[in-house]
Amino acid sequence: MREGWKEERLGDICTLLNGRAYKKKELLPSGKYPVLRVGNFFSNRNWYYSDLELEDNKYCDNGDLLYAWSASFGPRIWEGEKVIFHYHIWKTVLDKKRVDKKFLYYWFDWDAEKIKSEQGAGTTMIHVTKGSMESRLLALPSLPEQKRIVAILDDVFQGIDAAIANTQNNLANARELYDGYLESLFTRSGNTWTKTTLGEVADFKNGLNFKKSSKGERIRIVGVANFRNNLWVPTNDLSEVRIETRLSDAYLLQKGDILTVRSNGNKQLIGRCIIAKDINERTSHSGFTIRIRLLSTEISPEFLIQHLKSGRSRRELIESGDGANISSLNQKALSALPISFPTVREQAAIVKRVNSISTNAANLKVVYEMKLTALNELKQSLLQKAFSGELTAEPQQILKEAVG
């Protein structure tokens, strides 16, 4: 700790005020006051309202420093109208003669990462008690020094946030390289392409359901967790399950079979596809998947899987689910899916181009995700320096060294 800084208990420089707990019947679809819950802390979706008139300390206003201490975890300076805040949020009342609000906000942000680390990697429900939070120690410089540190962090974080936004935009563009090409490819398919339905060129088989108590053959099985790439090669990572008696050959996978996710509780995964390659052992697939097996040599599995991944096919399948996000695929919807394809030679050329674009997009994705990680780590590094008294450089110098 730098000379002149003083170690303080958080509870000695601010008061943490709990919001109000609500009964379900008190949360209204409309009303006088929005109710700020943890779910709304970093999002403006799915608000509830209240007509209750409460004591003043149960409301927060524009500019108040808040802290979500359960689930969505960390600080926020509220920007908005007067709201009632929920029990899982604290409002801070500061001793303004001793601590600057923005300085404490940055300290909260930095300390939140320490709390997450203290509670252990992989913890999904981070929370702290009011007493333990009030007992946390922070090194506090003079108010002028706090304001100097805040000014540096404001300037540097503005530059870092701009770099993060630019990188996120580049990441989205990298994804669109692939998605956009598929969209244009199957939207502009010409009159020379054969038009039919998937059921005319393929048959389907729901996957295998099994019980832990089964006593028969042990069989390797492809589950939803194996849906990582367009092409799937069986590995030792595949799970083995035991089934009653011996598995019917109808459930065995063959080279060139396409598997698609039927359901598994995650709507984002439904319709994801992979191709089975190099089947050397008796292998089947789970009940959360459907096997698609081509009956015609006029269309290749590699071409069909791109067709199934296209936005056009996804929209067709969504419409088959009454226009909402589909919660489960079925063979009827797959069978009715319109498909179109050119000659086998043209299919091979298209697949080659698509794979090239996909590889480029994947490489860019890795680069941009690494940059995002580095920028977020830089923020934490700067906060560490700020609260250990080591933040001495000017903002522009820090930005130049950090992001170029």
Short mmCIF file of N, CA, C and O in Angstrom, two decimals, residues 167-225:
data_model
loop_
_atom_site.label_atom_id
_atom_site.label_comp_id
_atom_site.label_asym_id
_atom_site.label_seq_id
_atom_site.Cartn_x
_atom_site.Cartn_y
_atom_site.Cartn_z
N THR A 167 -13.88 -5.07 -31.68
CA THR A 167 -13.53 -6.49 -31.80
C THR A 167 -14.79 -7.36 -31.85
O THR A 167 -14.86 -8.33 -32.62
N GLN A 168 -15.79 -7.02 -31.03
CA GLN A 168 -17.05 -7.77 -31.07
C GLN A 168 -17.74 -7.63 -32.42
O GLN A 168 -18.32 -8.59 -32.93
N ASN A 169 -17.64 -6.43 -33.02
CA ASN A 169 -18.20 -6.22 -34.35
C ASN A 169 -17.46 -7.07 -35.38
O ASN A 169 -18.08 -7.68 -36.27
N ASN A 170 -16.14 -7.11 -35.28
CA ASN A 170 -15.34 -7.93 -36.19
C ASN A 170 -15.66 -9.41 -36.00
O ASN A 170 -15.70 -10.17 -36.98
N LEU A 171 -15.91 -9.82 -34.75
CA LEU A 171 -16.26 -11.21 -34.47
C LEU A 171 -17.59 -11.55 -35.11
O LEU A 171 -17.75 -12.62 -35.72
N ALA A 172 -18.57 -10.63 -35.00
CA ALA A 172 -19.87 -10.85 -35.63
C ALA A 172 -19.73 -10.93 -37.15
O ALA A 172 -20.37 -11.76 -37.81
N ASN A 173 -18.88 -10.08 -37.71
CA ASN A 173 -18.66 -10.10 -39.17
C ASN A 173 -18.01 -11.41 -39.60
O ASN A 173 -18.30 -11.92 -40.70
N ALA A 174 -17.12 -11.94 -38.76
CA ALA A 174 -16.48 -13.22 -39.08
C ALA A 174 -17.52 -14.33 -39.15
O ALA A 174 -17.47 -15.20 -40.04
N ARG A 175 -18.47 -14.32 -38.23
CA ARG A 175 -19.54 -15.31 -38.26
C ARG A 175 -20.40 -15.15 -39.51
O ARG A 175 -20.84 -16.12 -40.12
N GLU A 176 -20.63 -13.88 -39.90
CA GLU A 176 -21.50 -13.61 -41.04
C GLU A 176 -20.86 -14.00 -42.37
O GLU A 176 -21.56 -14.18 -43.36
N LEU A 177 -19.52 -14.12 -42.39
CA LEU A 177 -18.86 -14.58 -43.61
C LEU A 177 -19.44 -15.92 -44.04
O LEU A 177 -19.76 -16.13 -45.22
N TYR A 178 -19.56 -16.82 -43.07
CA TYR A 178 -20.08 -18.16 -43.33
C TYR A 178 -21.59 -18.16 -43.49
O TYR A 178 -22.14 -18.66 -44.47
N ASP A 179 -22.29 -17.55 -42.49
CA ASP A 179 -23.75 -17.56 -42.52
C ASP A 179 -24.28 -16.85 -43.76
O ASP A 179 -25.25 -17.29 -44.38
N GLY A 180 -23.65 -15.71 -44.13
CA GLY A 180 -24.10 -14.94 -45.27
C GLY A 180 -23.94 -15.70 -46.58
O GLY A 180 -24.80 -15.62 -47.47
N TYR A 181 -22.82 -16.43 -46.69
CA TYR A 181 -22.61 -17.20 -47.93
C TYR A 181 -23.65 -18.30 -48.07
O TYR A 181 -24.22 -18.51 -49.14
N LEU A 182 -23.92 -19.02 -46.97
CA LEU A 182 -24.94 -20.07 -47.02
C LEU A 182 -26.31 -19.48 -47.38
O LEU A 182 -27.06 -20.06 -48.17
N GLU A 183 -26.62 -18.33 -46.77
CA GLU A 183 -27.91 -17.72 -47.03
C GLU A 183 -28.08 -17.39 -48.51
O GLU A 183 -29.10 -17.69 -49.13
N SER A 184 -27.04 -16.75 -49.08
CA SER A 184 -27.13 -16.38 -50.50
C SER A 184 -27.13 -17.61 -51.40
O SER A 184 -27.82 -17.64 -52.42
N LEU A 185 -26.39 -18.64 -51.01
CA LEU A 185 -26.26 -19.84 -51.83
C LEU A 185 -27.61 -20.52 -52.04
O LEU A 185 -27.99 -20.84 -53.17
N PHE A 186 -28.36 -20.72 -50.95
CA PHE A 186 -29.60 -21.48 -51.06
C PHE A 186 -30.81 -20.60 -51.35
O PHE A 186 -31.89 -21.10 -51.63
N THR A 187 -30.62 -19.29 -51.29
CA THR A 187 -31.70 -18.38 -51.66
C THR A 187 -31.73 -18.18 -53.17
O THR A 187 -32.79 -18.05 -53.78
N ARG A 188 -30.54 -18.16 -53.79
CA ARG A 188 -30.46 -17.87 -55.23
C ARG A 188 -30.28 -19.14 -56.07
O ARG A 188 -29.83 -19.08 -57.21
N SER A 189 -30.61 -20.30 -55.50
CA SER A 189 -30.47 -21.53 -56.28
C SER A 189 -31.31 -21.41 -57.56
O SER A 189 -32.49 -21.07 -57.51
N GLY A 190 -30.71 -21.69 -58.71
CA GLY A 190 -31.34 -21.45 -60.00
C GLY A 190 -32.29 -22.55 -60.43
O GLY A 190 -32.50 -23.55 -59.73
N ASN A 191 -32.86 -22.35 -61.62
CA ASN A 191 -33.82 -23.31 -62.16
C ASN A 191 -33.18 -24.64 -62.53
O ASN A 191 -33.87 -25.64 -62.73
N THR A 192 -31.84 -24.65 -62.66
CA THR A 192 -31.15 -25.90 -63.01
C THR A 192 -31.02 -26.84 -61.81
O THR A 192 -30.68 -28.00 -61.98
N TRP A 193 -31.27 -26.34 -60.61
CA TRP A 193 -31.16 -27.17 -59.41
C TRP A 193 -32.42 -28.03 -59.26
O TRP A 193 -33.53 -27.58 -59.54
N THR A 194 -32.22 -29.26 -58.82
CA THR A 194 -33.34 -30.15 -58.53
C THR A 194 -34.01 -29.71 -57.24
O THR A 194 -33.35 -29.48 -56.23
N LYS A 195 -35.34 -29.60 -57.28
CA LYS A 195 -36.09 -29.18 -56.10
C LYS A 195 -36.98 -30.33 -55.64
O LYS A 195 -37.73 -30.91 -56.42
N THR A 196 -36.89 -30.64 -54.35
CA THR A 196 -37.65 -31.75 -53.79
C THR A 196 -37.81 -31.53 -52.29
O THR A 196 -37.66 -30.40 -51.81
N THR A 197 -38.13 -32.55 -51.55
CA THR A 197 -38.17 -32.48 -50.09
C THR A 197 -37.17 -33.49 -49.53
O THR A 197 -36.81 -34.46 -50.20
N LEU A 198 -36.77 -33.28 -48.30
CA LEU A 198 -35.78 -34.17 -47.70
C LEU A 198 -36.31 -35.59 -47.60
O LEU A 198 -35.56 -36.56 -47.78
N GLY A 199 -37.60 -35.73 -47.37
CA GLY A 199 -38.18 -37.07 -47.26
C GLY A 199 -38.13 -37.87 -48.54
O GLY A 199 -38.24 -39.10 -48.51
N GLU A 200 -37.97 -37.20 -49.69
CA GLU A 200 -37.89 -37.89 -50.97
C GLU A 200 -36.51 -38.49 -51.21
O GLU A 200 -36.36 -39.39 -52.04
N VAL A 201 -35.49 -37.97 -50.53
CA VAL A 201 -34.12 -38.44 -50.80
C VAL A 201 -33.46 -39.06 -49.58
O VAL A 201 -32.30 -39.47 -49.65
N ALA A 202 -34.17 -39.14 -48.45
CA ALA A 202 -33.54 -39.66 -47.23
C ALA A 202 -34.58 -40.35 -46.36
O ALA A 202 -35.78 -40.12 -46.50
N ASP A 203 -34.10 -41.23 -45.47
CA ASP A 203 -34.98 -41.74 -44.43
C ASP A 203 -34.42 -41.37 -43.06
O ASP A 203 -33.30 -40.87 -42.95
N PHE A 204 -35.20 -41.62 -42.01
CA PHE A 204 -34.88 -41.09 -40.69
C PHE A 204 -35.02 -42.16 -39.63
O PHE A 204 -35.81 -43.10 -39.76
N LYS A 205 -34.27 -41.99 -38.56
CA LYS A 205 -34.36 -42.92 -37.44
C LYS A 205 -34.09 -42.15 -36.15
O LYS A 205 -33.04 -41.51 -35.99
N ASN A 206 -35.07 -42.17 -35.22
CA ASN A 206 -34.83 -41.58 -33.91
C ASN A 206 -33.77 -42.39 -33.18
O ASN A 206 -33.63 -43.60 -33.38
N GLY A 207 -33.03 -41.71 -32.31
CA GLY A 207 -31.93 -42.36 -31.62
C GLY A 207 -32.36 -43.33 -30.54
O GLY A 207 -33.54 -43.59 -30.31
N LEU A 208 -31.37 -43.86 -29.87
CA LEU A 208 -31.53 -44.97 -28.94
C LEU A 208 -31.82 -44.46 -27.53
O LEU A 208 -31.14 -43.60 -27.00
N ASN A 209 -32.89 -45.01 -26.93
CA ASN A 209 -33.17 -44.76 -25.52
C ASN A 209 -32.72 -45.99 -24.72
O ASN A 209 -32.88 -47.12 -25.16
N PHE A 210 -32.13 -45.74 -23.58
CA PHE A 210 -31.59 -46.86 -22.81
C PHE A 210 -31.75 -46.58 -21.32
O PHE A 210 -32.01 -45.46 -20.89
N LYS A 211 -31.59 -47.60 -20.52
CA LYS A 211 -31.72 -47.49 -19.07
C LYS A 211 -30.41 -47.88 -18.41
O LYS A 211 -29.65 -48.70 -18.94
N LYS A 212 -30.14 -47.32 -17.28
CA LYS A 212 -28.93 -47.67 -16.54
C LYS A 212 -28.96 -49.13 -16.09
O LYS A 212 -27.91 -49.73 -15.86
N SER A 213 -30.15 -49.66 -15.97
CA SER A 213 -30.28 -51.04 -15.49
C SER A 213 -30.19 -52.08 -16.61
O SER A 213 -30.29 -53.28 -16.34
N SER A 214 -30.01 -51.64 -17.86
CA SER A 214 -29.96 -52.59 -18.98
C SER A 214 -28.80 -53.55 -18.81
O SER A 214 -27.73 -53.20 -18.30
N LYS A 215 -28.97 -54.79 -19.33
CA LYS A 215 -28.00 -55.86 -19.07
C LYS A 215 -27.34 -56.42 -20.33
O LYS A 215 -26.47 -57.26 -20.23
N GLY A 216 -27.71 -55.94 -21.52
CA GLY A 216 -27.23 -56.57 -22.74
C GLY A 216 -25.93 -56.00 -23.28
O GLY A 216 -25.00 -55.69 -22.52
N GLU A 217 -25.88 -55.84 -24.61
CA GLU A 217 -24.66 -55.43 -25.30
C GLU A 217 -24.22 -54.02 -24.89
O GLU A 217 -25.04 -53.12 -24.67
N ARG A 218 -22.91 -53.83 -24.81
CA ARG A 218 -22.35 -52.48 -24.63
C ARG A 218 -22.13 -51.88 -26.01
O ARG A 218 -21.56 -52.53 -26.89
N ILE A 219 -22.56 -50.64 -26.18
CA ILE A 219 -22.49 -50.00 -27.50
C ILE A 219 -21.98 -48.58 -27.35
O ILE A 219 -22.31 -47.88 -26.41
N ARG A 220 -21.15 -48.16 -28.30
CA ARG A 220 -20.70 -46.76 -28.32
C ARG A 220 -21.84 -45.90 -28.85
O ARG A 220 -22.57 -46.31 -29.76
N ILE A 221 -21.97 -44.71 -28.28
CA ILE A 221 -23.12 -43.88 -28.64
C ILE A 221 -22.70 -42.42 -28.81
O ILE A 221 -21.89 -41.90 -28.04
N VAL A 222 -23.24 -41.80 -29.87
CA VAL A 222 -22.99 -40.38 -30.11
C VAL A 222 -24.10 -39.58 -29.43
O VAL A 222 -25.28 -39.79 -29.71
N GLY A 223 -23.70 -38.69 -28.52
CA GLY A 223 -24.66 -37.84 -27.83
C GLY A 223 -24.54 -36.40 -28.29
O GLY A 223 -23.68 -36.05 -29.11
N VAL A 224 -25.39 -35.54 -27.76
CA VAL A 224 -25.39 -34.13 -28.15
C VAL A 224 -24.04 -33.48 -27.84
O VAL A 224 -23.59 -32.59 -28.55
N ALA A 225 -23.37 -33.94 -26.79
CA ALA A 225 -22.07 -33.37 -26.43
C ALA A 225 -21.02 -33.58 -27.52
O ALA A 225 -20.01 -32.88 -27.56
#
